[in-house]
Coordinates of C-alpha atoms in Angstrom, one line a residue:
Chain A
A50 CA 240.3 217.7 24.2
Q51 CA 242.4 218.2 27.2
T52 CA 243.7 221.5 28.7
V53 CA 246.1 222.0 31.4
T54 CA 246.5 225.4 33.2
Q55 CA 249.3 226.6 35.3
S56 CA 248.4 230.2 36.2
Q57 CA 251.4 231.1 38.3
P58 CA 254.4 231.8 36.1
E59 CA 256.9 232.0 39.0
M60 CA 257.3 231.1 42.6
S61 CA 260.1 231.4 45.1
V62 CA 260.8 229.3 48.3
Q63 CA 263.3 229.5 51.1
E64 CA 265.6 226.5 51.3
A65 CA 264.3 223.8 53.6
E66 CA 260.7 225.2 53.5
T67 CA 257.7 223.8 51.7
V68 CA 256.2 225.1 48.5
T69 CA 253.0 224.1 46.5
L70 CA 252.7 224.5 42.8
S71 CA 249.2 224.7 41.4
C72 CA 247.7 223.1 38.3
T73 CA 244.2 222.7 37.0
Y74 CA 243.1 220.5 34.1
D75 CA 240.1 219.8 32.0
T76 CA 239.3 216.6 30.2
S77 CA 236.3 214.7 29.0
E78 CA 238.0 211.3 29.4
S79 CA 237.4 209.0 32.3
D80 CA 240.7 207.2 31.9
Y81 CA 243.4 209.8 32.4
Y82 CA 246.7 210.3 34.2
L83 CA 248.5 213.3 35.5
F84 CA 252.2 214.1 35.7
W85 CA 254.6 216.6 37.0
Y86 CA 257.8 217.1 35.1
K87 CA 260.9 219.1 36.1
Q88 CA 263.1 220.9 33.6
P89 CA 266.3 222.3 35.2
P90 CA 268.5 224.7 33.3
S91 CA 270.1 221.7 31.6
R92 CA 266.7 221.4 29.8
Q93 CA 266.4 217.7 30.5
M94 CA 262.7 216.8 31.2
I95 CA 262.6 214.7 34.3
L96 CA 259.5 212.9 35.5
V97 CA 258.8 213.9 39.1
I98 CA 255.5 212.1 40.0
R99 CA 252.5 210.4 38.4
Q100 CA 248.9 210.2 39.5
E101 CA 246.3 207.8 38.1
A102 CA 242.8 209.5 38.0
Y103 CA 241.1 206.3 39.2
K104 CA 243.2 206.3 42.4
Q105 CA 241.9 208.2 45.4
Q106 CA 245.2 208.1 47.2
N107 CA 247.6 211.0 46.5
A108 CA 250.9 210.0 45.0
T109 CA 254.1 210.5 46.9
E110 CA 257.7 210.3 45.9
N111 CA 260.2 211.1 48.6
R112 CA 259.9 214.9 49.2
F113 CA 257.3 215.3 46.4
S114 CA 253.6 214.7 46.9
V115 CA 250.5 215.7 45.1
N116 CA 247.1 217.0 46.2
F117 CA 244.7 215.5 43.6
Q118 CA 241.2 216.9 43.8
K119 CA 239.3 215.1 41.1
A120 CA 236.0 217.0 41.4
A121 CA 237.7 220.3 41.3
K122 CA 240.1 219.1 38.5
S123 CA 243.0 220.3 40.5
F124 CA 246.5 218.6 40.7
S125 CA 249.0 220.5 42.8
L126 CA 252.6 219.5 43.6
K127 CA 254.0 219.9 47.1
I128 CA 257.8 220.0 47.6
S129 CA 258.9 219.6 51.2
D130 CA 262.3 220.5 52.6
S131 CA 263.1 222.4 49.4
Q132 CA 266.7 222.1 48.2
L133 CA 268.7 224.3 45.9
G134 CA 268.6 221.5 43.3
D135 CA 264.8 221.9 43.1
A136 CA 265.2 225.2 41.3
A137 CA 263.8 224.5 37.8
M138 CA 260.8 224.9 35.6
Y139 CA 257.9 222.6 36.5
F140 CA 255.3 221.4 34.1
C141 CA 252.0 219.8 34.8
A142 CA 250.8 217.4 32.1
S143 CA 247.8 215.1 31.5
G144 CA 247.6 212.0 29.3
T145 CA 244.8 209.6 28.5
G146 CA 244.7 205.9 27.8
A147 CA 243.0 206.7 24.5
N148 CA 245.6 208.7 22.6
S149 CA 248.9 208.4 24.6
K150 CA 250.0 212.0 24.0
L151 CA 250.8 214.4 26.9
T152 CA 249.2 217.8 27.1
F153 CA 251.4 220.2 29.0
G154 CA 250.7 223.4 31.0
K155 CA 252.8 226.5 30.4
G156 CA 255.1 225.7 33.3
I157 CA 256.1 227.5 36.4
T158 CA 259.6 228.7 37.3
L159 CA 260.6 227.8 40.8
S160 CA 263.5 229.5 42.5
V161 CA 265.0 228.4 45.8
R162 CA 266.6 231.0 48.1
P163 CA 269.6 229.8 50.1
Chain B
D32 CA 273.7 204.3 30.0
T33 CA 271.5 207.0 28.4
A34 CA 267.9 205.9 28.2
V35 CA 266.8 208.2 25.4
S36 CA 269.5 209.9 23.4
Q37 CA 269.3 212.5 20.7
T38 CA 271.9 213.8 18.2
P39 CA 272.8 216.5 17.7
K40 CA 272.2 218.5 20.9
Y41 CA 272.7 221.7 19.1
L42 CA 272.0 222.5 15.4
V43 CA 272.5 225.9 13.8
T44 CA 271.6 226.2 10.2
Q45 CA 270.4 228.7 7.6
M46 CA 266.9 229.1 6.2
G47 CA 266.0 226.8 3.4
N48 CA 268.4 224.0 4.5
D49 CA 267.3 220.4 5.2
K50 CA 268.4 218.8 8.5
S51 CA 267.7 215.7 10.5
I52 CA 267.6 214.9 14.2
K53 CA 268.1 211.4 15.4
C54 CA 266.7 209.7 18.5
E55 CA 267.4 206.3 20.0
Q56 CA 266.0 204.7 23.2
N57 CA 267.4 201.6 24.9
L58 CA 264.5 201.1 27.2
G59 CA 262.8 198.5 25.1
H60 CA 259.8 200.8 24.7
D61 CA 257.2 200.4 22.0
T62 CA 256.1 204.0 21.6
M63 CA 258.1 207.1 20.7
Y64 CA 257.3 210.8 20.3
W65 CA 258.5 214.1 19.1
Y66 CA 257.7 217.2 21.0
K67 CA 258.5 220.9 20.2
Q68 CA 259.3 223.4 22.9
D69 CA 259.0 227.0 21.7
S70 CA 260.8 230.1 22.9
K71 CA 258.2 230.5 25.6
K72 CA 258.9 227.0 26.9
F73 CA 255.5 225.7 25.7
L74 CA 255.7 222.0 24.9
K75 CA 253.5 220.4 22.2
I76 CA 253.3 217.0 20.7
M77 CA 254.2 216.7 17.1
F78 CA 254.2 213.0 16.3
S79 CA 253.9 209.7 18.0
Y80 CA 254.8 206.2 16.7
N81 CA 253.8 202.9 18.1
N82 CA 255.7 199.8 16.9
K83 CA 257.1 201.8 14.1
E84 CA 253.6 203.0 13.0
L85 CA 252.7 206.6 12.9
I86 CA 249.7 207.2 15.2
I87 CA 249.6 210.9 15.9
N88 CA 250.4 213.8 13.5
E89 CA 249.4 217.0 15.2
T90 CA 248.9 219.2 12.2
V91 CA 252.6 219.6 11.7
P92 CA 253.7 221.1 8.3
N93 CA 254.6 218.6 5.6
R94 CA 258.2 219.8 5.8
F95 CA 258.5 217.7 8.9
S96 CA 258.8 214.0 8.2
P97 CA 259.4 211.5 11.0
K98 CA 260.8 208.1 10.2
S99 CA 261.0 205.0 12.5
P100 CA 263.4 202.4 11.1
D101 CA 262.8 200.2 14.1
K102 CA 261.1 200.4 17.5
A103 CA 264.3 201.9 19.1
H104 CA 264.7 204.7 16.7
L105 CA 262.7 207.7 15.7
N106 CA 264.3 210.3 13.4
L107 CA 262.9 213.7 12.4
H108 CA 263.8 215.2 9.1
I109 CA 263.0 218.9 8.4
N110 CA 263.0 220.3 4.8
S111 CA 263.3 223.9 3.8
L112 CA 263.9 225.2 7.3
E113 CA 262.2 228.4 8.3
L114 CA 263.0 230.9 11.1
G115 CA 259.9 229.8 13.0
D116 CA 261.3 226.3 13.2
S117 CA 263.8 227.5 15.8
A118 CA 263.0 225.6 19.0
V119 CA 264.0 222.8 21.2
Y120 CA 262.9 219.4 19.9
F121 CA 262.4 216.6 22.4
C122 CA 262.2 212.9 21.6
A123 CA 260.4 210.8 24.2
S124 CA 259.4 207.1 24.7
S125 CA 256.9 205.2 26.7
Q126 CA 256.5 201.5 27.5
D127 CA 253.5 201.2 25.3
W128 CA 250.6 203.1 23.8
G129 CA 248.4 204.5 26.5
A130 CA 248.7 206.5 29.6
Y131 CA 252.2 205.5 30.6
E132 CA 254.9 207.9 31.8
Q133 CA 257.1 209.2 29.0
Y134 CA 260.9 209.5 29.3
F135 CA 262.5 212.3 27.4
G136 CA 265.8 212.8 25.6
P137 CA 268.0 215.7 26.3
G138 CA 266.5 217.8 23.5
T139 CA 268.0 219.3 20.4
R140 CA 268.2 223.1 20.2
L141 CA 267.6 224.1 16.6
T142 CA 268.5 227.6 15.6
V143 CA 267.6 228.8 12.1
T144 CA 269.3 231.9 10.9

């Protein structure tokens, strides 16, 4: 069974600054993948970034990057140069090659101060 | 060009009624899913289909019955609606079975009164 924990319910960041959202996970699988999804007020779930567990290199997607610490089972999301449009709920999720379903954390609400 | 679409986006109905939510994806994906997001925003898998075959049924009540007429469509029918069924239901799809990223529809907000 997989579990995903996001312990911070809310965070706030000043526009143009950097913020890091935390996530820890637990899994007994060796073949697993990690994701961050963004859910703005429109409620659309948007894939932000993906990390394969077998890759040592941290994934990067424009202003978004992850810090993947496999031994610590930690998967944090860093947002650089925060923009007002980054304000949303962010979900960390894990999936495995075996069962294809995503297990989500409880999410964190990010607000961006102008 | 919407990749994953759902209809309706909003559904308000009374307890005891039967309702359906439709989902279509134009990505050519083989695998589709239904997720439920409760009032606390927690997302949980309900069903997944691969090539029209039911693979995952996460202990969802029998009142919920998914149907996949073809690989591009996955509908959700709910019988005898209860207050606790009020939630946002998301359809999603992925390229294939396995650890692929999933693309979500816009969600259907179901309110049972």
